[in-house]
CSV table of C-alpha atoms in Angstrom, one decimal:
chain,number,residue,atom,x,y,z
J,1,MET,CA,-9.0,3.0,-30.7
J,2,LEU,CA,-7.3,6.0,-29.2
J,3,PRO,CA,-3.7,5.7,-28.0
J,4,TYR,CA,-3.2,5.3,-24.3
J,5,SER,CA,-1.3,8.7,-24.1
J,6,VAL,CA,-4.5,10.4,-25.3
J,7,LEU,CA,-6.8,8.5,-23.0
J,8,ALA,CA,-4.6,9.3,-20.0
J,9,GLN,CA,-4.8,13.0,-20.5
J,10,PRO,CA,-7.1,15.0,-18.1
J,11,ALA,CA,-10.4,16.2,-19.5
J,12,ALA,CA,-10.2,19.7,-21.0
J,13,THR,CA,-12.9,20.9,-18.5
J,14,GLU,CA,-10.9,19.8,-15.5
J,15,ARG,CA,-10.1,22.9,-13.3
J,16,PRO,CA,-6.9,23.4,-11.4
J,17,ALA,CA,-6.9,23.4,-7.6
J,18,VAL,CA,-7.1,26.9,-6.2
J,19,GLU,CA,-4.0,28.3,-4.3
J,20,ALA,CA,-4.1,30.3,-1.1
J,21,GLY,CA,-2.2,33.2,-2.6
J,22,TRP,CA,-4.8,33.5,-5.4
J,23,ILE,CA,-7.7,33.6,-2.9
J,24,LEU,CA,-6.0,36.3,-0.7
J,25,GLU,CA,-5.3,38.5,-3.8
J,26,ARG,CA,-8.9,38.3,-4.8
J,27,ILE,CA,-10.6,39.0,-1.5
J,28,ALA,CA,-8.3,41.8,-0.5
J,29,ARG,CA,-10.3,45.1,0.1
J,30,PRO,CA,-8.5,48.4,1.0
J,31,ALA,CA,-9.9,50.5,3.8
J,32,PRO,CA,-12.4,52.0,4.2
J,33,VAL,CA,-14.7,49.0,3.6
J,34,SER,CA,-17.8,47.5,5.2
J,35,THR,CA,-19.9,44.3,4.8
J,36,SER,CA,-23.1,43.0,6.3
J,37,PHE,CA,-23.0,39.8,8.3
J,38,LEU,CA,-25.3,37.2,9.8
J,39,GLU,CA,-23.8,35.3,12.7
J,40,VAL,CA,-25.5,31.9,13.5
J,41,ARG,CA,-25.0,30.5,16.9
J,42,ASP,CA,-26.3,26.9,17.4
J,43,SER,CA,-26.6,25.2,20.8
J,44,PRO,CA,-28.4,22.2,22.2
J,45,MET,CA,-30.0,24.6,24.7
J,46,LEU,CA,-31.8,26.5,21.9
J,47,LYS,CA,-34.8,25.4,19.9
J,48,ALA,CA,-33.5,27.3,16.9
J,49,PRO,CA,-30.1,28.9,16.0
J,50,LEU,CA,-29.6,32.4,17.5
J,51,ARG,CA,-29.2,34.9,14.6
J,52,VAL,CA,-27.1,38.0,15.2
J,53,SER,CA,-27.0,40.4,12.3
J,54,GLY,CA,-25.1,43.7,11.7
J,55,GLU,CA,-22.1,45.1,9.8
J,56,TYR,CA,-18.4,44.8,9.9
J,57,GLN,CA,-16.6,48.0,9.2
J,58,ARG,CA,-12.9,48.8,8.6
J,59,PRO,CA,-12.6,52.6,8.5
J,60,ASP,CA,-8.8,52.5,8.4
J,61,ASP,CA,-6.1,49.8,8.4
J,62,ALA,CA,-5.7,49.9,12.2
J,63,THR,CA,-9.4,49.7,13.2
J,64,LEU,CA,-12.1,47.0,13.0
J,65,VAL,CA,-15.7,47.7,14.0
J,66,ARG,CA,-18.3,45.0,14.6
J,67,GLU,CA,-21.7,46.6,14.8
J,68,VAL,CA,-24.6,44.4,15.9
J,69,GLN,CA,-28.0,45.7,14.8
J,70,SER,CA,-30.3,42.8,15.8
J,71,PRO,CA,-31.6,41.2,18.1
J,72,TYR,CA,-29.8,43.8,20.3
J,73,ARG,CA,-27.5,46.8,19.6
J,74,GLU,CA,-23.8,46.5,20.4
J,75,THR,CA,-20.7,48.0,18.9
J,76,THR,CA,-17.2,46.4,19.3
J,77,THR,CA,-14.3,48.6,18.2
J,78,ILE,CA,-10.8,47.1,18.0
J,79,ARG,CA,-7.9,49.4,17.5
J,80,GLY,CA,-4.3,48.5,18.2
J,81,ASP,CA,-4.2,46.4,21.3
J,82,GLN,CA,-7.4,47.9,22.8
J,83,ALA,CA,-11.0,46.9,22.5
J,84,THR,CA,-14.2,48.8,23.4
J,85,ILE,CA,-17.6,47.2,23.7
J,86,ALA,CA,-20.6,49.6,23.8
J,87,ARG,CA,-24.0,48.1,24.3
J,88,GLU,CA,-27.2,50.0,24.3
J,89,GLY,CA,-28.2,51.1,27.8
J,90,ARG,CA,-24.8,50.2,29.3
J,91,ALA,CA,-21.6,52.0,30.0
J,92,PRO,CA,-18.8,51.1,27.5
J,93,ARG,CA,-16.2,48.5,28.5
J,94,ARG,CA,-12.6,48.9,27.6
J,95,PHE,CA,-9.9,46.3,27.9
J,96,LYS,CA,-6.6,45.0,26.3
J,97,LEU,CA,-6.8,42.3,23.7
J,98,THR,CA,-4.5,40.1,25.8
J,99,ARG,CA,-7.6,39.4,27.8
J,100,ALA,CA,-9.5,38.3,24.8
J,101,PRO,CA,-7.4,36.1,22.3
J,102,GLU,CA,-10.4,35.6,20.1
J,103,LEU,CA,-10.8,39.3,19.5
J,104,ALA,CA,-7.0,39.7,19.0
J,105,ALA,CA,-7.2,36.9,16.4
J,106,LEU,CA,-10.2,38.5,14.7
J,107,GLN,CA,-8.3,41.8,14.3
J,108,ALA,CA,-5.2,40.1,13.0
J,109,SER,CA,-6.9,37.8,10.6
J,110,PHE,CA,-9.3,40.4,9.2
J,111,GLY,CA,-6.5,42.9,8.7
J,112,ALA,CA,-4.4,40.3,6.9
J,113,LEU,CA,-7.3,39.1,4.8
J,114,LEU,CA,-8.5,42.5,3.7
J,115,GLY,CA,-4.9,43.6,3.1
J,116,GLY,CA,-4.1,40.5,1.1
J,117,ASP,CA,-1.1,40.0,3.4
J,118,ARG,CA,-0.3,36.3,3.3
J,119,VAL,CA,2.9,36.7,5.4
J,120,ALA,CA,1.0,38.4,8.2
J,121,LEU,CA,-1.8,35.8,8.1
J,122,GLU,CA,0.7,32.9,8.3
J,123,ARG,CA,2.3,34.6,11.2
J,124,HIS,CA,-0.8,33.7,13.2
J,125,TYR,CA,-2.2,30.7,11.3
J,126,THR,CA,-1.3,27.6,9.4
J,127,VAL,CA,-3.1,28.2,6.1
J,128,ARG,CA,-4.3,25.7,3.5
J,129,SER,CA,-6.6,25.9,0.6
J,130,GLN,CA,-8.9,23.5,-1.3
J,131,GLY,CA,-11.4,23.6,-4.1
J,132,VAL,CA,-11.4,25.5,-7.3
J,133,ARG,CA,-11.6,29.2,-8.1
J,134,GLU,CA,-15.4,29.1,-8.5
J,135,ARG,CA,-15.9,27.5,-5.1
J,136,TRP,CA,-13.0,27.4,-2.6
J,137,ILE,CA,-12.2,26.9,1.1
J,138,LEU,CA,-9.4,28.6,3.0
J,139,THR,CA,-8.7,26.9,6.3
J,140,MET,CA,-6.7,28.5,9.1
J,141,ALA,CA,-5.4,26.7,12.2
J,142,PRO,CA,-4.3,29.1,14.9
J,143,LYS,CA,-0.6,29.0,16.0
J,144,ASP,CA,-1.2,30.9,19.3
J,145,ALA,CA,-1.5,28.3,22.1
J,146,ALA,CA,-4.1,30.2,24.0
J,147,LEU,CA,-6.3,30.5,21.0
J,148,ALA,CA,-5.7,27.0,19.7
J,149,ALA,CA,-6.9,25.7,23.1
J,150,ARG,CA,-10.3,27.2,22.2
J,151,VAL,CA,-10.5,27.2,18.4
J,152,ARG,CA,-9.4,24.2,16.3
J,153,GLU,CA,-9.6,26.0,13.0
J,154,VAL,CA,-11.4,28.7,11.0
J,155,ALA,CA,-12.7,27.9,7.5
J,156,LEU,CA,-13.5,30.6,5.0
J,157,TYR,CA,-15.8,29.7,2.1
J,158,GLY,CA,-16.0,31.7,-1.1
J,159,ARG,CA,-16.6,32.0,-4.8
J,160,GLY,CA,-14.2,33.8,-7.0
J,161,ALA,CA,-13.4,37.2,-5.4
J,162,GLU,CA,-16.2,37.0,-2.8
J,163,LEU,CA,-15.7,35.8,0.8
J,164,ARG,CA,-19.2,34.5,1.6
J,165,CYS,CA,-18.9,32.8,5.0
J,166,ILE,CA,-16.6,32.2,8.0
J,167,GLU,CA,-17.0,29.0,9.9
J,168,THR,CA,-15.3,28.9,13.4
J,169,ARG,CA,-14.8,25.4,14.6
J,170,PRO,CA,-14.1,25.3,18.4
J,171,VAL,CA,-12.2,22.6,20.3
J,172,ASP,CA,-15.4,22.1,22.3
J,173,GLY,CA,-18.9,23.1,21.4
J,174,GLU,CA,-20.9,23.9,18.3
J,175,ILE,CA,-19.6,25.4,15.1
J,176,GLN,CA,-20.3,29.1,14.7
J,177,ARG,CA,-21.1,30.4,11.2
J,178,THR,CA,-20.9,34.0,10.0
J,179,LEU,CA,-22.5,34.6,6.6
J,180,LEU,CA,-21.2,37.7,4.8
J,181,ALA,CA,-22.4,40.0,2.0
J,182,THR,CA,-24.7,38.2,-0.5
J,183,ALA,CA,-24.8,35.0,1.6
J,184,ALA,CA,-26.0,37.1,4.6
J,185,ARG,CA,-28.6,38.9,2.5
J,186,ALA,CA,-29.9,35.6,1.0
J,187,ALA,CA,-30.7,34.1,4.4
J,188,THR,CA,-34.4,34.2,5.3
J,189,PRO,CA,-36.3,33.3,8.5
J,190,ALA,CA,-37.4,30.1,6.7
J,191,HIS,CA,-33.8,28.8,6.6
J,192,ASP,CA,-33.2,26.3,9.4
J,193,GLY,CA,-29.7,25.4,10.7
J,194,ALA,CA,-29.0,22.9,7.9
J,195,ALA,CA,-30.1,25.3,5.2
J,196,LEU,CA,-27.9,28.1,6.7
J,197,ALA,CA,-25.0,25.7,6.7
J,198,ALA,CA,-25.7,24.9,3.0
J,199,LEU,CA,-25.8,28.6,2.3
J,200,CYS,CA,-22.5,29.1,4.1
J,201,HIS,CA,-20.9,26.3,2.1
J,202,GLY,CA,-22.3,27.6,-1.2
J,203,GLU,CA,-24.3,24.5,-2.0
J,204,ALA,CA,-26.7,24.8,-5.0
J,205,ASN,CA,-29.8,23.9,-3.1
J,206,ALA,CA,-29.3,26.5,-0.4
J,207,ALA,CA,-31.4,29.2,-2.2
J,208,ALA,CA,-34.5,27.1,-1.9
J,209,ALA,CA,-36.5,27.4,1.3
J,210,PRO,CA,-36.6,24.2,3.4
J,211,GLY,CA,-39.2,21.8,2.3
J,212,GLY,CA,-39.7,23.4,-1.1
J,213,GLY,CA,-38.1,24.5,-4.3
J,214,ARG,CA,-37.9,27.7,-6.1
J,215,ASN,CA,-41.0,29.3,-7.6
J,216,GLY,CA,-41.0,29.7,-11.3
């Protein structure tokens, strides 16, 4: 019989919990950088989730561009404390970010995430991490009262050095998911809301189309 001290030791395959600092170091990307996205908006008013696809661009450290390519064309440019929204067939709209706390938070959080700046991120959010390095979640609760009245928290899902999905959890209403990079490209019209959520969360069965398995 093995001694108790041996039996009490953790299994050799047990993986340590991931730390927020490790995640931020791995997902940092210096400007210029761009990534494709698929935003999924669910609502009881819709028969199926609305899918908005396009590309996030960060041409320099002070600028964030969100370019929607489908089902309509719209470009939101955030630079400093100003935002410009240009939609096809309409005159551009310009306004200060103080009028749109969600956009201000988007600029601050993306800048801090891509810069790997934990201090800047924690200036705006309470940050906690869970999971392991191969599959992690970074949760951010806003400190700004105006934003916290609308958004309870934002959860980032990833694997290793890849940020795959951003899940925005509002105080009221439905969760909004933004799939990024390989997760966005893996989504197909056959994926329903549950399958897209599984893809966001990195679940193993997400690659299979609903109602069936993988071929071959």
